[in-house]
Amino acid sequence: MSPQCNSFSPVESKASEGLTLFIKMIGISLLIITPLSIIIMAIPVFNTKEISTELKIILLSLFTIIASFFAWLIIQKKQKNTTTHIIADEKGLHHYCNRNILHSITFTDLNPNPENGKYDVFLTEYEESAPCLCVYLFEQTLNKSTYKTVNLDIDVVITNGNLLLKNFVKGILIFRPDLKVAPNVLNLFRLEEFDKSNCILSASQSRK
């Protein structure tokens, strides 16, 4: 049996507190500096006699809209439930806010590609970004299966994102052997030699 198959252990995201704090400080600074700069710029504009009243009204409206937008960003940031950590376990990939699950992609939710012969788990490459892992999920509004990108959306910088996705793909190989995983996915996460048959047997025995 492959050493990868001895057990399927959950993997939890690991945060880099220093880098997270640095990025948050930059974000807070921008939220403060930008509207403050607008106010500083607006004062001499409105004191200038050469500018007509109509133009001043237009500029005032523009400054108000920009300031309101940044105020809205701050309020939204405080109100929304943010992901504190992510776990890839035997059920799927879960985004948590402290102890509460915000949303999950479970292995039972995964669907085969509607186009026969195509891969069910694959990579989508964008010109200026890294390859993205994609799976098929049922979209109720469209009443059909569509591919979705497996995102690790989280408000902290995580250092083991690749390991989380690898564990998720490994779970697909074990718990959803009916799905076809593209070779480049296995290559990316170094799972080419993964012994799926032994893993399925190991998983079924551990559940008894």
Short mmCIF file of C-alpha atoms in Angstrom, two decimals:
data_model
loop_
_atom_site.label_atom_id
_atom_site.label_comp_id
_atom_site.label_asym_id
_atom_site.label_seq_id
_atom_site.Cartn_x
_atom_site.Cartn_y
_atom_site.Cartn_z
CA MET A 1 0.00 0.00 0.00
CA SER A 2 1.21 3.47 -0.85
CA PRO A 3 2.33 5.50 2.20
CA GLN A 4 -0.11 8.19 1.08
CA CYS A 5 -2.97 5.75 1.71
CA ASN A 6 -2.21 4.80 5.31
CA SER A 7 -4.75 7.33 6.55
CA PHE A 8 -6.72 10.27 5.29
CA SER A 9 -6.02 13.00 7.81
CA PRO A 10 -7.71 16.41 7.68
CA VAL A 11 -5.54 19.39 6.79
CA GLU A 12 -6.22 22.81 8.32
CA SER A 13 -5.02 26.11 6.91
CA LYS A 14 -2.01 27.68 8.58
CA ALA A 15 -1.94 31.47 8.78
CA SER A 16 1.09 33.74 8.57
CA GLU A 17 0.27 36.27 11.29
CA GLY A 18 3.12 38.64 10.43
CA LEU A 19 2.33 38.87 6.71
CA THR A 20 -1.41 39.08 7.42
CA LEU A 21 -0.87 41.99 9.82
CA PHE A 22 1.36 43.77 7.29
CA ILE A 23 -1.24 43.49 4.50
CA LYS A 24 -4.07 44.58 6.80
CA MET A 25 -2.08 47.63 7.90
CA ILE A 26 -1.60 48.60 4.25
CA GLY A 27 -5.33 48.19 3.62
CA ILE A 28 -6.30 50.26 6.67
CA SER A 29 -3.79 52.95 5.67
CA LEU A 30 -5.32 53.17 2.19
CA LEU A 31 -8.84 53.40 3.64
CA ILE A 32 -7.73 56.30 5.82
CA ILE A 33 -5.31 58.11 3.51
CA THR A 34 -7.50 58.06 0.37
CA PRO A 35 -10.58 59.91 1.75
CA LEU A 36 -8.29 62.21 3.78
CA SER A 37 -6.39 63.10 0.61
CA ILE A 38 -9.67 63.84 -1.15
CA ILE A 39 -10.68 66.24 1.62
CA ILE A 40 -7.29 67.99 1.53
CA MET A 41 -7.52 68.34 -2.25
CA ALA A 42 -11.10 69.58 -2.08
CA ILE A 43 -10.36 72.51 0.28
CA PRO A 44 -8.19 74.59 -2.14
CA VAL A 45 -10.50 73.72 -5.03
CA PHE A 46 -13.54 75.18 -3.31
CA ASN A 47 -11.57 78.23 -2.20
CA THR A 48 -10.51 79.02 -5.76
CA LYS A 49 -12.57 81.84 -7.27
CA GLU A 50 -11.68 80.90 -10.86
CA ILE A 51 -13.84 77.76 -10.66
CA SER A 52 -17.52 78.24 -11.39
CA THR A 53 -20.24 77.33 -8.91
CA GLU A 54 -21.58 74.61 -11.22
CA LEU A 55 -18.17 72.93 -11.43
CA LYS A 56 -17.78 73.15 -7.66
CA ILE A 57 -21.11 71.38 -7.24
CA ILE A 58 -20.01 68.64 -9.64
CA LEU A 59 -16.69 68.21 -7.81
CA LEU A 60 -18.45 68.19 -4.44
CA SER A 61 -20.76 65.43 -5.67
CA LEU A 62 -17.78 63.46 -6.96
CA PHE A 63 -15.87 63.82 -3.70
CA THR A 64 -18.97 62.81 -1.73
CA ILE A 65 -19.47 59.67 -3.84
CA ILE A 66 -15.83 58.61 -3.41
CA ALA A 67 -15.88 59.26 0.35
CA SER A 68 -19.20 57.38 0.67
CA PHE A 69 -17.74 54.42 -1.23
CA PHE A 70 -14.84 54.11 1.20
CA ALA A 71 -17.21 54.45 4.16
CA TRP A 72 -19.33 51.65 2.65
CA LEU A 73 -16.23 49.45 2.31
CA ILE A 74 -15.42 49.90 5.99
CA ILE A 75 -18.99 49.07 7.05
CA GLN A 76 -19.13 45.99 4.80
CA LYS A 77 -15.81 44.79 6.19
CA LYS A 78 -17.17 44.95 9.74
CA GLN A 79 -20.53 43.33 8.97
CA LYS A 80 -19.62 40.31 6.85
CA ASN A 81 -18.68 36.92 8.25
CA THR A 82 -15.09 36.34 7.24
CA THR A 83 -13.34 33.02 6.82
CA THR A 84 -11.00 32.41 9.74
CA HIS A 85 -9.70 29.02 8.62
CA ILE A 86 -10.21 26.30 6.01
CA ILE A 87 -10.24 22.52 6.52
CA ALA A 88 -9.97 19.75 3.92
CA ASP A 89 -11.26 16.54 5.52
CA GLU A 90 -12.98 13.28 4.58
CA LYS A 91 -16.19 15.16 3.70
CA GLY A 92 -14.73 17.90 1.54
CA LEU A 93 -13.40 21.44 1.72
CA HIS A 94 -14.92 23.71 4.37
CA HIS A 95 -14.63 27.44 5.06
CA TYR A 96 -15.08 28.29 8.74
CA CYS A 97 -15.81 31.49 10.64
CA ASN A 98 -14.47 30.44 14.02
CA ARG A 99 -16.55 27.28 14.76
CA ASN A 100 -19.29 27.87 12.19
CA ILE A 101 -19.11 26.55 8.63
CA LEU A 102 -19.73 29.34 6.14
CA HIS A 103 -19.79 27.12 3.06
CA SER A 104 -18.43 23.80 1.86
CA ILE A 105 -17.67 21.81 -1.24
CA THR A 106 -18.42 18.24 -0.21
CA PHE A 107 -17.40 15.17 -2.16
CA THR A 108 -21.07 14.16 -2.44
CA ASP A 109 -21.82 17.52 -4.12
CA LEU A 110 -19.39 16.88 -6.96
CA ASN A 111 -20.87 16.01 -10.34
CA PRO A 112 -19.38 14.49 -13.47
CA ASN A 113 -18.73 16.67 -16.49
CA PRO A 114 -21.95 16.96 -18.54
CA GLU A 115 -19.85 16.50 -21.68
CA ASN A 116 -19.06 12.81 -21.93
CA GLY A 117 -15.39 11.97 -22.22
CA LYS A 118 -14.24 15.15 -20.56
CA TYR A 119 -12.49 15.35 -17.19
CA ASP A 120 -14.56 16.00 -14.07
CA VAL A 121 -11.71 17.60 -12.12
CA PHE A 122 -9.32 19.78 -14.10
CA LEU A 123 -7.21 22.92 -14.21
CA THR A 124 -8.25 26.13 -15.88
CA GLU A 125 -5.33 28.34 -16.84
CA TYR A 126 -5.54 32.08 -17.14
CA GLU A 127 -3.02 34.13 -19.05
CA GLU A 128 -1.71 36.12 -16.09
CA SER A 129 -2.46 33.84 -13.13
CA ALA A 130 -1.68 30.43 -11.75
CA PRO A 131 -3.75 27.38 -12.80
CA CYS A 132 -7.06 27.08 -10.93
CA LEU A 133 -8.57 23.80 -9.72
CA CYS A 134 -12.10 23.31 -11.06
CA VAL A 135 -14.89 20.85 -10.25
CA TYR A 136 -18.48 20.44 -11.39
CA LEU A 137 -21.36 21.39 -9.07
CA PHE A 138 -25.09 21.53 -9.69
CA GLU A 139 -26.31 25.10 -10.23
CA GLN A 140 -29.96 25.34 -9.21
CA THR A 141 -30.60 28.64 -11.00
CA LEU A 142 -29.40 27.12 -14.29
CA ASN A 143 -30.76 23.64 -13.50
CA LYS A 144 -27.54 22.02 -14.69
CA SER A 145 -24.00 21.18 -13.63
CA THR A 146 -21.43 23.90 -14.21
CA TYR A 147 -17.76 24.05 -13.36
CA LYS A 148 -16.68 26.09 -10.35
CA THR A 149 -13.24 27.21 -9.27
CA VAL A 150 -12.14 25.83 -5.92
CA ASN A 151 -11.15 29.05 -4.16
CA LEU A 152 -9.37 29.44 -0.85
CA ASP A 153 -10.99 32.80 -0.05
CA ILE A 154 -9.78 33.85 3.38
CA ASP A 155 -8.92 37.13 5.10
CA VAL A 156 -5.55 35.89 6.31
CA VAL A 157 -2.44 34.83 4.41
CA ILE A 158 -2.19 31.04 4.47
CA THR A 159 1.07 29.22 3.93
CA ASN A 160 -0.27 25.75 3.07
CA GLY A 161 -2.87 26.47 0.39
CA ASN A 162 -1.31 23.96 -2.01
CA LEU A 163 -1.47 21.25 0.69
CA LEU A 164 -5.16 22.00 1.33
CA LEU A 165 -6.00 21.57 -2.34
CA LYS A 166 -3.84 18.45 -2.56
CA ASN A 167 -5.76 16.89 0.32
CA PHE A 168 -9.02 17.83 -1.37
CA VAL A 169 -7.95 16.15 -4.62
CA LYS A 170 -6.74 13.13 -2.67
CA GLY A 171 -10.19 12.91 -1.06
CA ILE A 172 -11.78 12.97 -4.52
CA LEU A 173 -9.57 10.06 -5.58
CA ILE A 174 -10.57 8.06 -2.50
CA PHE A 175 -14.22 8.93 -1.94
CA ARG A 176 -15.30 9.71 -5.52
CA PRO A 177 -13.44 7.17 -7.67
CA ASP A 178 -16.18 7.57 -10.30
CA LEU A 179 -14.87 11.04 -11.19
CA LYS A 180 -12.15 11.48 -13.80
CA VAL A 181 -9.24 13.64 -12.64
CA ALA A 182 -7.13 15.31 -15.32
CA PRO A 183 -3.47 14.18 -15.48
CA ASN A 184 -2.19 17.75 -15.04
CA VAL A 185 -4.07 17.93 -11.71
CA LEU A 186 -2.30 14.79 -10.50
CA ASN A 187 1.00 16.18 -11.78
CA LEU A 188 0.50 19.55 -10.07
CA PHE A 189 -0.16 17.96 -6.68
CA ARG A 190 2.28 15.08 -7.21
CA LEU A 191 -0.39 12.40 -6.99
CA GLU A 192 0.54 10.45 -10.15
CA GLU A 193 1.58 7.40 -8.11
CA PHE A 194 -1.45 7.59 -5.84
CA ASP A 195 -2.81 4.05 -5.31
CA LYS A 196 -6.52 4.78 -5.51
CA SER A 197 -7.72 1.16 -5.26
CA ASN A 198 -5.84 0.49 -2.03
CA CYS A 199 -6.96 3.81 -0.61
CA ILE A 200 -10.62 3.03 -1.27
CA LEU A 201 -10.25 -0.30 0.52
CA SER A 202 -8.41 1.37 3.42
CA ALA A 203 -11.08 4.05 3.74
CA SER A 204 -13.94 1.53 3.75
CA GLN A 205 -12.22 -0.59 6.42
CA SER A 206 -11.59 2.43 8.65
CA ARG A 207 -15.27 3.34 8.56
CA LYS A 208 -16.38 -0.09 9.83
#
